[in-house]
């Protein structure tokens, strides 16, 4: 004999043509009122009559496109209506969805990201702060968009010595990331011709006293250091090899006093030695500049180790460009459409980070690093298809179905290891490989030695 089980459920959604406007369980993070508010503040997107595709539905449709990048317009819309059962909303054509996107424009999506962006961790969240300072990092990356005439007029293709233009046109995306949760504090993008530092300057107004900004050598510029210091936030930036700041004095921990762009700074030089499990060793010289001037309160060796947190931006970009979009080029063949789509992608990424941080925040001893982005993404996709918890009840639990999946599938604690930075499946038969790279992931130990000023290229100021 075969047993049978009957499962019944109640789906609460908006009525009428607004029913497909949801994001499953994630609608609790981006409720209807929030979407309506950003639409009301964007006059071109404000609708004069209720259409078959209202503006609110179009915004949720754009966010769903980011969750289901492999699906076409009609397939994404059918995903939003799959769990609505007897409501049976009308199915628009692909042309109608395209026109709806054009009516909404990019401004509401940019405003929605502005509402949701920002730090998510509490001061006591593991990994969020160091000695009372919130860790944030800034970095840039390229985002590929379709190779259309309109997009090429907006931004150029990558250029190499052998090829004047190759691949897809790229947008330069620069973000300010909270290291503890990998949440986006702010973002800006545009043509790479304007330069990474120019875009970074547009994000510095989001810095606050009590933050310490981590950045790589591309941000070693006197103007950038001066502007960052004026915000009240501290900084920890790696210096380029050709910089020659003046040597004013030396602290007992071998760090040095100097000045860059009129800002008093402290320079730390160290030799980083990485020893792998197979016995191989690799060393590299680091020179960092910081506005944390007190050597007793902020030891040099800890600052060298702290700089490694800058790589959280790379992990954020990995989740954004590969886990979320699966490495695909954006869909839009016009600059306005690409701008709208990228704001929707950044917003969707931030929504998932909020859900993950809410879940891990219910356990004070769990580091947000252990929350799996892929786990949250697949759980969120399932909730969109089933239209679960579209409208929240009077009691909102931070550990939703998505959060429960995250907590049940925590990643192991971070391990010190090194991995090869090579292309294992290149499109060309000439595989790209960096020299001296390991052939497999290996456990490592890291030794930090702070060096003397005698081995540094700093110069003493000439007397007047």
PDB file of C-alpha atoms in Angstrom, residues 44-297:
ATOM      1  CA  UNK A  44       9.508  59.857 -14.877  1.00  0.00           C
ATOM      2  CA  UNK A  45       8.617  56.527 -13.249  1.00  0.00           C
ATOM      3  CA  UNK A  46       5.354  57.732 -11.685  1.00  0.00           C
ATOM      4  CA  UNK A  47       2.451  56.160 -13.551  1.00  0.00           C
ATOM      5  CA  UNK A  48      -0.676  58.144 -14.400  1.00  0.00           C
ATOM      6  CA  UNK A  49      -2.873  55.057 -14.733  1.00  0.00           C
ATOM      7  CA  UNK A  50      -2.747  51.460 -13.549  1.00  0.00           C
ATOM      8  CA  UNK A  51      -1.413  49.324 -16.380  1.00  0.00           C
ATOM      9  CA  UNK A  52      -1.246  45.600 -16.930  1.00  0.00           C
ATOM     10  CA  UNK A  53       2.374  46.013 -15.785  1.00  0.00           C
ATOM     11  CA  UNK A  54       2.375  48.597 -12.964  1.00  0.00           C
ATOM     12  CA  UNK A  55       5.635  50.332 -12.087  1.00  0.00           C
ATOM     13  CA  UNK A  56       5.836  48.467  -8.773  1.00  0.00           C
ATOM     14  CA  UNK A  57       5.620  45.109 -10.541  1.00  0.00           C
ATOM     15  CA  UNK A  58       8.336  46.221 -12.965  1.00  0.00           C
ATOM     16  CA  UNK A  59      10.735  47.023 -10.105  1.00  0.00           C
ATOM     17  CA  UNK A  60      10.266  43.551  -8.590  1.00  0.00           C
ATOM     18  CA  UNK A  61      10.628  42.067 -12.070  1.00  0.00           C
ATOM     19  CA  UNK A  62      14.018  43.795 -12.420  1.00  0.00           C
ATOM     20  CA  UNK A  63      15.159  42.431  -9.062  1.00  0.00           C
ATOM     21  CA  UNK A  64      13.986  38.956 -10.067  1.00  0.00           C
ATOM     22  CA  UNK A  65      16.048  39.254 -13.267  1.00  0.00           C
ATOM     23  CA  UNK A  66      19.110  39.430 -11.027  1.00  0.00           C
ATOM     24  CA  UNK A  67      18.062  36.292  -9.152  1.00  0.00           C
ATOM     25  CA  UNK A  68      17.407  34.373 -12.396  1.00  0.00           C
ATOM     26  CA  UNK A  69      20.019  35.689 -14.881  1.00  0.00           C
ATOM     27  CA  UNK A  70      19.817  32.583 -17.066  1.00  0.00           C
ATOM     28  CA  UNK A  71      16.123  33.107 -17.861  1.00  0.00           C
ATOM     29  CA  UNK A  72      14.538  35.342 -20.463  1.00  0.00           C
ATOM     30  CA  UNK A  73      11.929  38.007 -19.797  1.00  0.00           C
ATOM     31  CA  UNK A  74       8.906  35.709 -20.065  1.00  0.00           C
ATOM     32  CA  UNK A  75      10.563  32.977 -18.004  1.00  0.00           C
ATOM     33  CA  UNK A  76      11.396  35.443 -15.218  1.00  0.00           C
ATOM     34  CA  UNK A  77       7.829  36.746 -15.164  1.00  0.00           C
ATOM     35  CA  UNK A  78       6.407  33.208 -15.102  1.00  0.00           C
ATOM     36  CA  UNK A  79       8.632  32.569 -12.068  1.00  0.00           C
ATOM     37  CA  UNK A  80       6.949  35.472 -10.266  1.00  0.00           C
ATOM     38  CA  UNK A  81       3.493  34.047 -11.047  1.00  0.00           C
ATOM     39  CA  UNK A  82       4.252  30.328 -10.554  1.00  0.00           C
ATOM     40  CA  UNK A  83       3.184  30.283  -6.902  1.00  0.00           C
ATOM     41  CA  UNK A  84       0.164  32.561  -7.163  1.00  0.00           C
ATOM     42  CA  UNK A  85      -2.226  29.683  -7.905  1.00  0.00           C
ATOM     43  CA  UNK A  86      -5.806  30.719  -8.547  1.00  0.00           C
ATOM     44  CA  UNK A  87      -4.974  34.406  -8.974  1.00  0.00           C
ATOM     45  CA  UNK A  88      -3.869  33.684 -12.539  1.00  0.00           C
ATOM     46  CA  UNK A  89      -2.460  37.108 -13.450  1.00  0.00           C
ATOM     47  CA  UNK A  90      -2.227  37.982 -17.118  1.00  0.00           C
ATOM     48  CA  UNK A  91       1.024  37.135 -18.892  1.00  0.00           C
ATOM     49  CA  UNK A  92       2.533  40.088 -20.782  1.00  0.00           C
ATOM     50  CA  UNK A  93       4.623  39.822 -23.907  1.00  0.00           C
ATOM     51  CA  UNK A  94       8.389  40.276 -23.937  1.00  0.00           C
ATOM     52  CA  UNK A  95       7.875  43.585 -25.730  1.00  0.00           C
ATOM     53  CA  UNK A  96       5.522  44.790 -22.973  1.00  0.00           C
ATOM     54  CA  UNK A  97       8.122  43.920 -20.319  1.00  0.00           C
ATOM     55  CA  UNK A  98      10.789  45.768 -22.276  1.00  0.00           C
ATOM     56  CA  UNK A  99       8.579  48.841 -22.564  1.00  0.00           C
ATOM     57  CA  UNK A 100       7.778  48.673 -18.853  1.00  0.00           C
ATOM     58  CA  UNK A 101      11.500  48.730 -18.074  1.00  0.00           C
ATOM     59  CA  UNK A 102      11.917  51.786 -20.270  1.00  0.00           C
ATOM     60  CA  UNK A 103       9.070  53.626 -18.516  1.00  0.00           C
ATOM     61  CA  UNK A 104      10.556  53.019 -15.050  1.00  0.00           C
ATOM     62  CA  UNK A 105      14.124  54.002 -15.948  1.00  0.00           C
ATOM     63  CA  UNK A 106      17.215  53.667 -13.712  1.00  0.00           C
ATOM     64  CA  UNK A 107      16.460  56.308 -11.060  1.00  0.00           C
ATOM     65  CA  UNK A 108      14.048  54.248  -8.873  1.00  0.00           C
ATOM     66  CA  UNK A 109      16.517  51.355  -8.749  1.00  0.00           C
ATOM     67  CA  UNK A 110      19.340  53.700  -7.765  1.00  0.00           C
ATOM     68  CA  UNK A 111      17.130  55.211  -5.039  1.00  0.00           C
ATOM     69  CA  UNK A 112      16.173  51.740  -3.799  1.00  0.00           C
ATOM     70  CA  UNK A 113      19.836  50.767  -3.514  1.00  0.00           C
ATOM     71  CA  UNK A 114      20.505  54.003  -1.622  1.00  0.00           C
ATOM     72  CA  UNK A 115      17.821  53.049   0.923  1.00  0.00           C
ATOM     73  CA  UNK A 116      19.159  49.538   1.470  1.00  0.00           C
ATOM     74  CA  UNK A 117      22.901  50.203   1.325  1.00  0.00           C
ATOM     75  CA  UNK A 118      24.979  50.758   4.429  1.00  0.00           C
ATOM     76  CA  UNK A 119      26.735  48.859   7.245  1.00  0.00           C
ATOM     77  CA  UNK A 120      24.810  45.891   8.645  1.00  0.00           C
ATOM     78  CA  UNK A 121      26.972  44.631  11.519  1.00  0.00           C
ATOM     79  CA  UNK A 122      26.670  45.594  15.153  1.00  0.00           C
ATOM     80  CA  UNK A 123      29.868  46.748  16.881  1.00  0.00           C
ATOM     81  CA  UNK A 124      30.137  43.382  18.649  1.00  0.00           C
ATOM     82  CA  UNK A 125      29.552  41.309  15.511  1.00  0.00           C
ATOM     83  CA  UNK A 126      32.567  38.983  15.080  1.00  0.00           C
ATOM     84  CA  UNK A 127      34.971  40.310  12.453  1.00  0.00           C
ATOM     85  CA  UNK A 128      33.187  43.649  11.991  1.00  0.00           C
ATOM     86  CA  UNK A 129      35.453  45.852  14.111  1.00  0.00           C
ATOM     87  CA  UNK A 130      39.072  46.017  15.237  1.00  0.00           C
ATOM     88  CA  UNK A 131      39.930  47.867  18.445  1.00  0.00           C
ATOM     89  CA  UNK A 132      36.638  49.740  18.272  1.00  0.00           C
ATOM     90  CA  UNK A 133      36.974  50.709  14.588  1.00  0.00           C
ATOM     91  CA  UNK A 134      34.581  49.452  11.912  1.00  0.00           C
ATOM     92  CA  UNK A 135      36.499  47.886   9.005  1.00  0.00           C
ATOM     93  CA  UNK A 136      35.550  49.033   5.498  1.00  0.00           C
ATOM     94  CA  UNK A 137      37.363  48.584   2.193  1.00  0.00           C
ATOM     95  CA  UNK A 138      37.224  50.224  -1.218  1.00  0.00           C
ATOM     96  CA  UNK A 139      38.083  48.719  -4.585  1.00  0.00           C
ATOM     97  CA  UNK A 140      36.975  48.611  -8.205  1.00  0.00           C
ATOM     98  CA  UNK A 141      36.148  45.975 -10.809  1.00  0.00           C
ATOM     99  CA  UNK A 142      34.913  45.718 -14.375  1.00  0.00           C
ATOM    100  CA  UNK A 143      31.370  44.730 -15.368  1.00  0.00           C
ATOM    101  CA  UNK A 144      30.795  43.548 -18.946  1.00  0.00           C
ATOM    102  CA  UNK A 145      27.829  44.884 -20.916  1.00  0.00           C
ATOM    103  CA  UNK A 146      26.537  43.883 -24.386  1.00  0.00           C
ATOM    104  CA  UNK A 147      28.566  44.896 -27.414  1.00  0.00           C
ATOM    105  CA  UNK A 148      26.095  47.357 -28.991  1.00  0.00           C
ATOM    106  CA  UNK A 149      26.803  50.667 -30.716  1.00  0.00           C
ATOM    107  CA  UNK A 150      25.073  52.604 -27.928  1.00  0.00           C
ATOM    108  CA  UNK A 151      27.068  50.875 -25.197  1.00  0.00           C
ATOM    109  CA  UNK A 152      30.349  51.347 -27.080  1.00  0.00           C
ATOM    110  CA  UNK A 153      29.626  55.070 -27.320  1.00  0.00           C
ATOM    111  CA  UNK A 154      29.207  55.087 -23.521  1.00  0.00           C
ATOM    112  CA  UNK A 155      32.248  53.014 -22.557  1.00  0.00           C
ATOM    113  CA  UNK A 156      35.179  51.368 -24.316  1.00  0.00           C
ATOM    114  CA  UNK A 157      36.342  47.791 -24.648  1.00  0.00           C
ATOM    115  CA  UNK A 158      39.476  46.587 -22.845  1.00  0.00           C
ATOM    116  CA  UNK A 159      42.682  47.363 -24.717  1.00  0.00           C
ATOM    117  CA  UNK A 160      45.890  45.353 -24.885  1.00  0.00           C
ATOM    118  CA  UNK A 161      49.217  45.851 -26.618  1.00  0.00           C
ATOM    119  CA  UNK A 162      48.356  43.338 -29.368  1.00  0.00           C
ATOM    120  CA  UNK A 163      44.649  44.173 -29.685  1.00  0.00           C
ATOM    121  CA  UNK A 164      43.343  47.782 -29.712  1.00  0.00           C
ATOM    122  CA  UNK A 165      39.965  46.536 -28.482  1.00  0.00           C
ATOM    123  CA  UNK A 166      38.805  43.123 -27.377  1.00  0.00           C
ATOM    124  CA  UNK A 167      35.933  41.453 -25.547  1.00  0.00           C
ATOM    125  CA  UNK A 168      32.873  43.305 -24.299  1.00  0.00           C
ATOM    126  CA  UNK A 169      32.574  46.966 -23.292  1.00  0.00           C
ATOM    127  CA  UNK A 170      33.279  47.344 -19.588  1.00  0.00           C
ATOM    128  CA  UNK A 171      31.853  49.538 -16.868  1.00  0.00           C
ATOM    129  CA  UNK A 172      34.090  50.507 -13.974  1.00  0.00           C
ATOM    130  CA  UNK A 173      32.312  49.657 -10.703  1.00  0.00           C
ATOM    131  CA  UNK A 174      33.779  51.010  -7.450  1.00  0.00           C
ATOM    132  CA  UNK A 175      32.218  50.042  -4.125  1.00  0.00           C
ATOM    133  CA  UNK A 176      32.684  50.731  -0.439  1.00  0.00           C
ATOM    134  CA  UNK A 177      32.289  47.408   1.388  1.00  0.00           C
ATOM    135  CA  UNK A 178      31.828  46.570   5.056  1.00  0.00           C
ATOM    136  CA  UNK A 179      34.489  43.914   5.655  1.00  0.00           C
ATOM    137  CA  UNK A 180      32.649  42.041   8.407  1.00  0.00           C
ATOM    138  CA  UNK A 181      29.493  41.290   6.386  1.00  0.00           C
ATOM    139  CA  UNK A 182      30.602  42.151   2.810  1.00  0.00           C
ATOM    140  CA  UNK A 183      27.611  44.460   2.595  1.00  0.00           C
ATOM    141  CA  UNK A 184      27.726  47.411   0.217  1.00  0.00           C
ATOM    142  CA  UNK A 185      27.915  50.803   1.909  1.00  0.00           C
ATOM    143  CA  UNK A 186      27.963  52.732  -1.376  1.00  0.00           C
ATOM    144  CA  UNK A 187      28.604  52.152  -5.080  1.00  0.00           C
ATOM    145  CA  UNK A 188      29.281  54.163  -8.210  1.00  0.00           C
ATOM    146  CA  UNK A 189      29.996  53.132 -11.786  1.00  0.00           C
ATOM    147  CA  UNK A 190      30.627  54.514 -15.262  1.00  0.00           C
ATOM    148  CA  UNK A 191      33.181  54.551 -18.042  1.00  0.00           C
ATOM    149  CA  UNK A 192      36.677  53.307 -17.060  1.00  0.00           C
ATOM    150  CA  UNK A 193      38.113  56.374 -18.806  1.00  0.00           C
ATOM    151  CA  UNK A 194      37.320  58.508 -15.750  1.00  0.00           C
ATOM    152  CA  UNK A 195      39.676  56.484 -13.557  1.00  0.00           C
ATOM    153  CA  UNK A 196      39.196  54.504 -10.365  1.00  0.00           C
ATOM    154  CA  UNK A 197      40.297  57.333  -8.068  1.00  0.00           C
ATOM    155  CA  UNK A 198      37.731  59.708  -9.563  1.00  0.00           C
ATOM    156  CA  UNK A 199      34.922  57.278  -8.789  1.00  0.00           C
ATOM    157  CA  UNK A 200      36.310  56.503  -5.341  1.00  0.00           C
ATOM    158  CA  UNK A 201      36.205  60.203  -4.445  1.00  0.00           C
ATOM    159  CA  UNK A 202      32.421  60.110  -4.942  1.00  0.00           C
ATOM    160  CA  UNK A 203      32.077  57.497  -2.183  1.00  0.00           C
ATOM    161  CA  UNK A 204      34.116  59.123   0.561  1.00  0.00           C
ATOM    162  CA  UNK A 205      31.136  61.093   1.896  1.00  0.00           C
ATOM    163  CA  UNK A 206      29.807  57.773   3.240  1.00  0.00           C
ATOM    164  CA  UNK A 207      32.790  57.404   5.572  1.00  0.00           C
ATOM    165  CA  UNK A 208      32.317  58.296   9.230  1.00  0.00           C
ATOM    166  CA  UNK A 209      34.571  58.767  12.271  1.00  0.00           C
ATOM    167  CA  UNK A 210      35.141  55.378  13.860  1.00  0.00           C
ATOM    168  CA  UNK A 211      35.778  53.689  10.512  1.00  0.00           C
ATOM    169  CA  UNK A 212      39.127  52.588   9.104  1.00  0.00           C
ATOM    170  CA  UNK A 213      39.371  52.407   5.319  1.00  0.00           C
ATOM    171  CA  UNK A 214      41.490  49.656   3.733  1.00  0.00           C
ATOM    172  CA  UNK A 215      42.714  50.070   0.144  1.00  0.00           C
ATOM    173  CA  UNK A 216      45.383  48.727  -2.194  1.00  0.00           C
ATOM    174  CA  UNK A 217      48.200  50.528  -4.024  1.00  0.00           C
ATOM    175  CA  UNK A 218      45.881  51.964  -6.686  1.00  0.00           C
ATOM    176  CA  UNK A 219      44.583  54.382  -4.042  1.00  0.00           C
ATOM    177  CA  UNK A 220      48.029  55.653  -3.067  1.00  0.00           C
ATOM    178  CA  UNK A 221      47.445  59.301  -3.993  1.00  0.00           C
ATOM    179  CA  UNK A 222      48.046  62.346  -1.813  1.00  0.00           C
ATOM    180  CA  UNK A 223      44.693  63.871  -2.785  1.00  0.00           C
ATOM    181  CA  UNK A 224      42.826  60.684  -1.889  1.00  0.00           C
ATOM    182  CA  UNK A 225      44.619  60.402   1.464  1.00  0.00           C
ATOM    183  CA  UNK A 226      43.905  64.048   2.281  1.00  0.00           C
ATOM    184  CA  UNK A 227      40.210  63.804   1.332  1.00  0.00           C
ATOM    185  CA  UNK A 228      39.768  60.598   3.322  1.00  0.00           C
ATOM    186  CA  UNK A 229      41.377  62.148   6.418  1.00  0.00           C
ATOM    187  CA  UNK A 230      38.965  65.100   6.240  1.00  0.00           C
ATOM    188  CA  UNK A 231      35.980  62.745   6.665  1.00  0.00           C
ATOM    189  CA  UNK A 232      37.173  61.830  10.170  1.00  0.00           C
ATOM    190  CA  UNK A 233      37.710  58.200   9.210  1.00  0.00           C
ATOM    191  CA  UNK A 234      41.126  56.565   9.481  1.00  0.00           C
ATOM    192  CA  UNK A 235      42.873  54.754   6.654  1.00  0.00           C
ATOM    193  CA  UNK A 236      45.279  51.893   6.026  1.00  0.00           C
ATOM    194  CA  UNK A 237      46.607  51.908   2.459  1.00  0.00           C
ATOM    195  CA  UNK A 238      49.475  50.104   0.800  1.00  0.00           C
ATOM    196  CA  UNK A 239      52.020  52.478  -0.744  1.00  0.00           C
ATOM    197  CA  UNK A 240      53.550  52.154  -4.183  1.00  0.00           C
ATOM    198  CA  UNK A 241      57.236  51.323  -4.450  1.00  0.00           C
ATOM    199  CA  UNK A 242      58.127  54.643  -6.088  1.00  0.00           C
ATOM    200  CA  UNK A 243      56.693  56.890  -3.356  1.00  0.00           C
ATOM    201  CA  UNK A 244      59.339  58.750  -1.317  1.00  0.00           C
ATOM    202  CA  UNK A 245      57.633  60.311   1.719  1.00  0.00           C
ATOM    203  CA  UNK A 246      59.806  62.232   4.200  1.00  0.00           C
ATOM    204  CA  UNK A 247      61.116  60.426   7.285  1.00  0.00           C
ATOM    205  CA  UNK A 248      60.355  62.618  10.302  1.00  0.00           C
ATOM    206  CA  UNK A 249      60.879  60.194  13.183  1.00  0.00           C
ATOM    207  CA  UNK A 250      60.740  56.592  14.318  1.00  0.00           C
ATOM    208  CA  UNK A 251      58.513  54.842  16.874  1.00  0.00           C
ATOM    209  CA  UNK A 252      59.773  52.083  19.194  1.00  0.00           C
ATOM    210  CA  UNK A 253      57.887  49.462  17.131  1.00  0.00           C
ATOM    211  CA  UNK A 254      59.972  50.442  14.056  1.00  0.00           C
ATOM    212  CA  UNK A 255      57.088  52.264  12.365  1.00  0.00           C
ATOM    213  CA  UNK A 256      57.942  55.717  11.070  1.00  0.00           C
ATOM    214  CA  UNK A 257      56.415  59.174  11.286  1.00  0.00           C
ATOM    215  CA  UNK A 258      55.883  61.005   8.022  1.00  0.00           C
ATOM    216  CA  UNK A 259      53.557  63.423   6.230  1.00  0.00           C
ATOM    217  CA  UNK A 260      51.645  63.033   2.936  1.00  0.00           C
ATOM    218  CA  UNK A 261      49.508  65.762   1.440  1.00  0.00           C
ATOM    219  CA  UNK A 262      49.693  67.775   4.635  1.00  0.00           C
ATOM    220  CA  UNK A 263      48.350  64.837   6.712  1.00  0.00           C
ATOM    221  CA  UNK A 264      50.404  63.349   9.539  1.00  0.00           C
ATOM    222  CA  UNK A 265      50.764  59.646   8.846  1.00  0.00           C
ATOM    223  CA  UNK A 266      52.558  56.605  10.149  1.00  0.00           C
ATOM    224  CA  UNK A 267      54.382  54.276   7.766  1.00  0.00           C
ATOM    225  CA  UNK A 268      54.936  50.600   8.499  1.00  0.00           C
ATOM    226  CA  UNK A 269      57.286  48.401   6.521  1.00  0.00           C
ATOM    227  CA  UNK A 270      57.231  44.638   6.828  1.00  0.00           C
ATOM    228  CA  UNK A 271      58.430  41.475   5.193  1.00  0.00           C
ATOM    229  CA  UNK A 272      55.611  38.952   4.722  1.00  0.00           C
ATOM    230  CA  UNK A 273      56.770  35.329   4.444  1.00  0.00           C
ATOM    231  CA  UNK A 274      54.278  32.627   3.477  1.00  0.00           C
ATOM    232  CA  UNK A 275      55.260  29.001   4.114  1.00  0.00           C
ATOM    233  CA  UNK A 276      53.044  26.375   2.481  1.00  0.00           C
ATOM    234  CA  UNK A 277      52.373  22.859   3.704  1.00  0.00           C
ATOM    235  CA  UNK A 278      54.638  21.446   0.970  1.00  0.00           C
ATOM    236  CA  UNK A 279      57.581  23.452   2.320  1.00  0.00           C
ATOM    237  CA  UNK A 280      57.614  26.119  -0.374  1.00  0.00           C
ATOM    238  CA  UNK A 281      58.191  29.708   0.757  1.00  0.00           C
ATOM    239  CA  UNK A 282      57.368  33.069  -0.766  1.00  0.00           C
ATOM    240  CA  UNK A 283      58.204  36.510   0.587  1.00  0.00           C
ATOM    241  CA  UNK A 284      56.952  39.985  -0.303  1.00  0.00           C
ATOM    242  CA  UNK A 285      57.731  43.444   0.987  1.00  0.00           C
ATOM    243  CA  UNK A 286      54.797  45.555   2.197  1.00  0.00           C
ATOM    244  CA  UNK A 287      54.778  49.275   2.966  1.00  0.00           C
ATOM    245  CA  UNK A 288      51.584  50.636   4.526  1.00  0.00           C
ATOM    246  CA  UNK A 289      50.486  54.139   5.437  1.00  0.00           C
ATOM    247  CA  UNK A 290      47.952  54.840   8.163  1.00  0.00           C
ATOM    248  CA  UNK A 291      46.484  57.749  10.094  1.00  0.00           C
ATOM    249  CA  UNK A 292      46.382  55.586  13.241  1.00  0.00           C
ATOM    250  CA  UNK A 293      49.348  57.344  14.818  1.00  0.00           C
ATOM    251  CA  UNK A 294      49.470  55.809  18.316  1.00  0.00           C
ATOM    252  CA  UNK A 295      51.852  52.800  18.202  1.00  0.00           C
ATOM    253  CA  UNK A 296      50.784  51.587  21.645  1.00  0.00           C
ATOM    254  CA  UNK A 297      47.059  51.546  20.856  1.00  0.00           C
TER     255      UNK A 297
END
